[in-house]
Amino acid sequence: MGTTPTQFFTITAASVLLKNGLDTRFKEFGSSLPQAIAPGDRTVTAAFELYSQNDPNTQGLYQAARQQSPITVMFQLGQSQGQIVGVYLQSVIPVVPEFDDSKNRLQWKFRPSRAQGTVDNEIAVAFA
């Protein structure tokens, strides 16, 4: 992957999961409703599946997973203005993919990989 951005048009499934680890204070004397929340450790993970291709970009993605080197991940849904959402993860260390050859094309399944960052900047979401 390196320093050049790469687009993959063979992604068949993707998910981004954000867990803020919130804990509600609901055992307060005199109240049956939660009075406050306490944030915990934040976890952002990304998982995706794509069809394997015999090109340098796909091979680079596999090498990044094998070497456990961080990559930048961005998912874009939509193409028309007013109907676009983008999810940007600054630094993700992908896990080595599982191979699914039960269909006509070889599919790689990257299990959930944790996004890294500082001061809760692991994820950015934009609407356009």
Coordinates of C-alpha atoms in Angstrom, one line a residue:
M1 CA 0.0 0.0 0.0
G2 CA 2.8 2.5 0.9
T3 CA 2.2 6.1 0.3
T4 CA 0.0 6.0 -2.8
P5 CA -3.7 5.8 -2.3
T6 CA -5.4 2.8 -3.8
Q7 CA -9.0 2.2 -4.7
F8 CA -10.6 -1.3 -4.6
F9 CA -13.7 -1.8 -6.6
T10 CA -14.1 -5.5 -5.7
I11 CA -15.2 -5.0 -2.0
T12 CA -18.2 -7.3 -1.4
A13 CA -18.9 -6.5 2.3
A14 CA -17.6 -4.0 4.8
S15 CA -18.4 -3.0 8.4
V16 CA -17.1 -0.4 10.8
L17 CA -17.9 -0.8 14.5
L18 CA -17.5 2.0 17.1
K19 CA -17.7 1.2 20.8
N20 CA -17.4 4.0 23.2
G21 CA -17.5 1.8 26.3
L22 CA -20.1 4.0 27.9
D23 CA -21.3 3.0 31.4
T24 CA -24.4 4.6 32.8
R25 CA -24.8 5.4 36.5
F26 CA -28.2 4.0 37.1
K27 CA -28.0 3.0 40.8
E28 CA -28.4 6.5 42.2
F29 CA -30.4 6.8 45.4
G30 CA -33.8 8.4 44.8
S31 CA -33.9 8.0 41.0
S32 CA -35.0 5.2 38.7
L33 CA -33.3 6.9 35.7
P34 CA -29.6 7.1 34.8
Q35 CA -28.1 10.3 36.1
A36 CA -24.8 10.3 34.2
I37 CA -22.6 8.4 31.9
A38 CA -19.0 7.5 32.2
P39 CA -16.9 7.0 29.0
G40 CA -14.7 4.0 28.9
D41 CA -12.1 2.8 26.4
R42 CA -13.0 3.5 22.8
T43 CA -12.7 0.8 20.2
V44 CA -13.0 1.2 16.5
T45 CA -12.7 -1.8 14.2
A46 CA -13.1 -2.4 10.5
A47 CA -13.8 -5.6 8.7
F48 CA -14.2 -6.1 4.9
E49 CA -14.3 -8.7 2.2
L50 CA -13.0 -8.4 -1.3
Y51 CA -12.4 -10.4 -4.4
S52 CA -8.7 -11.2 -5.0
Q53 CA -7.1 -9.8 -8.0
N54 CA -3.7 -10.4 -9.5
D55 CA -2.5 -6.8 -9.3
P56 CA 0.1 -4.9 -7.2
N57 CA -2.6 -3.2 -5.1
T58 CA -4.1 -6.4 -3.9
Q59 CA -0.7 -7.9 -3.3
G60 CA 0.3 -4.8 -1.3
L61 CA -2.8 -5.1 0.9
Y62 CA -1.9 -8.7 1.6
Q63 CA 1.8 -7.7 2.4
A64 CA 0.6 -5.0 4.8
A65 CA -1.4 -7.6 6.7
R66 CA 1.5 -10.1 6.8
Q67 CA 3.9 -7.4 8.0
Q68 CA 1.4 -5.9 10.4
S69 CA 2.1 -2.5 9.0
P70 CA -0.6 0.2 9.3
I71 CA -2.7 1.3 6.4
T72 CA -5.3 4.1 5.9
V73 CA -8.8 2.9 5.2
M74 CA -11.7 4.9 3.7
F75 CA -15.1 3.6 2.7
Q76 CA -17.3 5.7 0.5
L77 CA -20.9 5.0 -0.1
G78 CA -22.8 6.8 -2.9
Q79 CA -21.6 9.0 -5.8
S80 CA -24.1 11.8 -6.1
Q81 CA -23.9 15.0 -4.1
G82 CA -26.2 14.9 -1.1
Q83 CA -26.1 11.1 -1.0
I84 CA -22.5 10.4 -0.1
V85 CA -21.1 9.2 3.2
G86 CA -17.4 8.6 3.9
V87 CA -15.8 6.8 6.8
Y88 CA -12.1 7.4 7.2
L89 CA -9.8 5.4 9.5
Q90 CA -6.3 7.0 9.8
S91 CA -4.4 3.9 10.9
V92 CA -5.5 0.3 10.7
I93 CA -3.3 -2.8 11.0
P94 CA -5.2 -5.4 9.0
V95 CA -5.2 -9.0 10.0
V96 CA -4.1 -11.7 7.5
P97 CA -7.2 -12.5 5.5
E98 CA -9.0 -15.8 5.4
F99 CA -9.4 -17.2 1.9
D100 CA -12.9 -18.3 0.7
D101 CA -12.7 -20.3 -2.5
S102 CA -16.2 -21.9 -2.3
K103 CA -17.4 -19.7 -5.1
N104 CA -16.1 -19.1 -8.7
R105 CA -13.8 -16.2 -7.5
L106 CA -11.3 -16.2 -4.7
Q107 CA -12.6 -14.0 -1.9
W108 CA -10.4 -12.5 1.0
K109 CA -12.1 -12.0 4.3
F110 CA -10.3 -9.5 6.6
R111 CA -11.7 -10.0 10.1
P112 CA -12.2 -7.0 12.4
S113 CA -9.0 -5.0 12.6
R114 CA -8.6 -2.3 15.3
A115 CA -8.0 1.3 14.3
Q116 CA -5.3 3.2 16.1
G117 CA -5.1 6.9 17.0
T118 CA -4.6 9.4 19.8
V119 CA -7.1 11.5 21.6
D120 CA -10.1 9.7 20.0
N121 CA -9.1 10.5 16.4
E122 CA -9.3 6.9 15.0
I123 CA -12.4 7.7 12.9
A124 CA -13.9 10.5 10.9
V125 CA -17.3 10.4 9.2
A126 CA -18.3 12.9 6.5
F127 CA -21.6 13.5 4.7
A128 CA -21.6 15.3 1.3

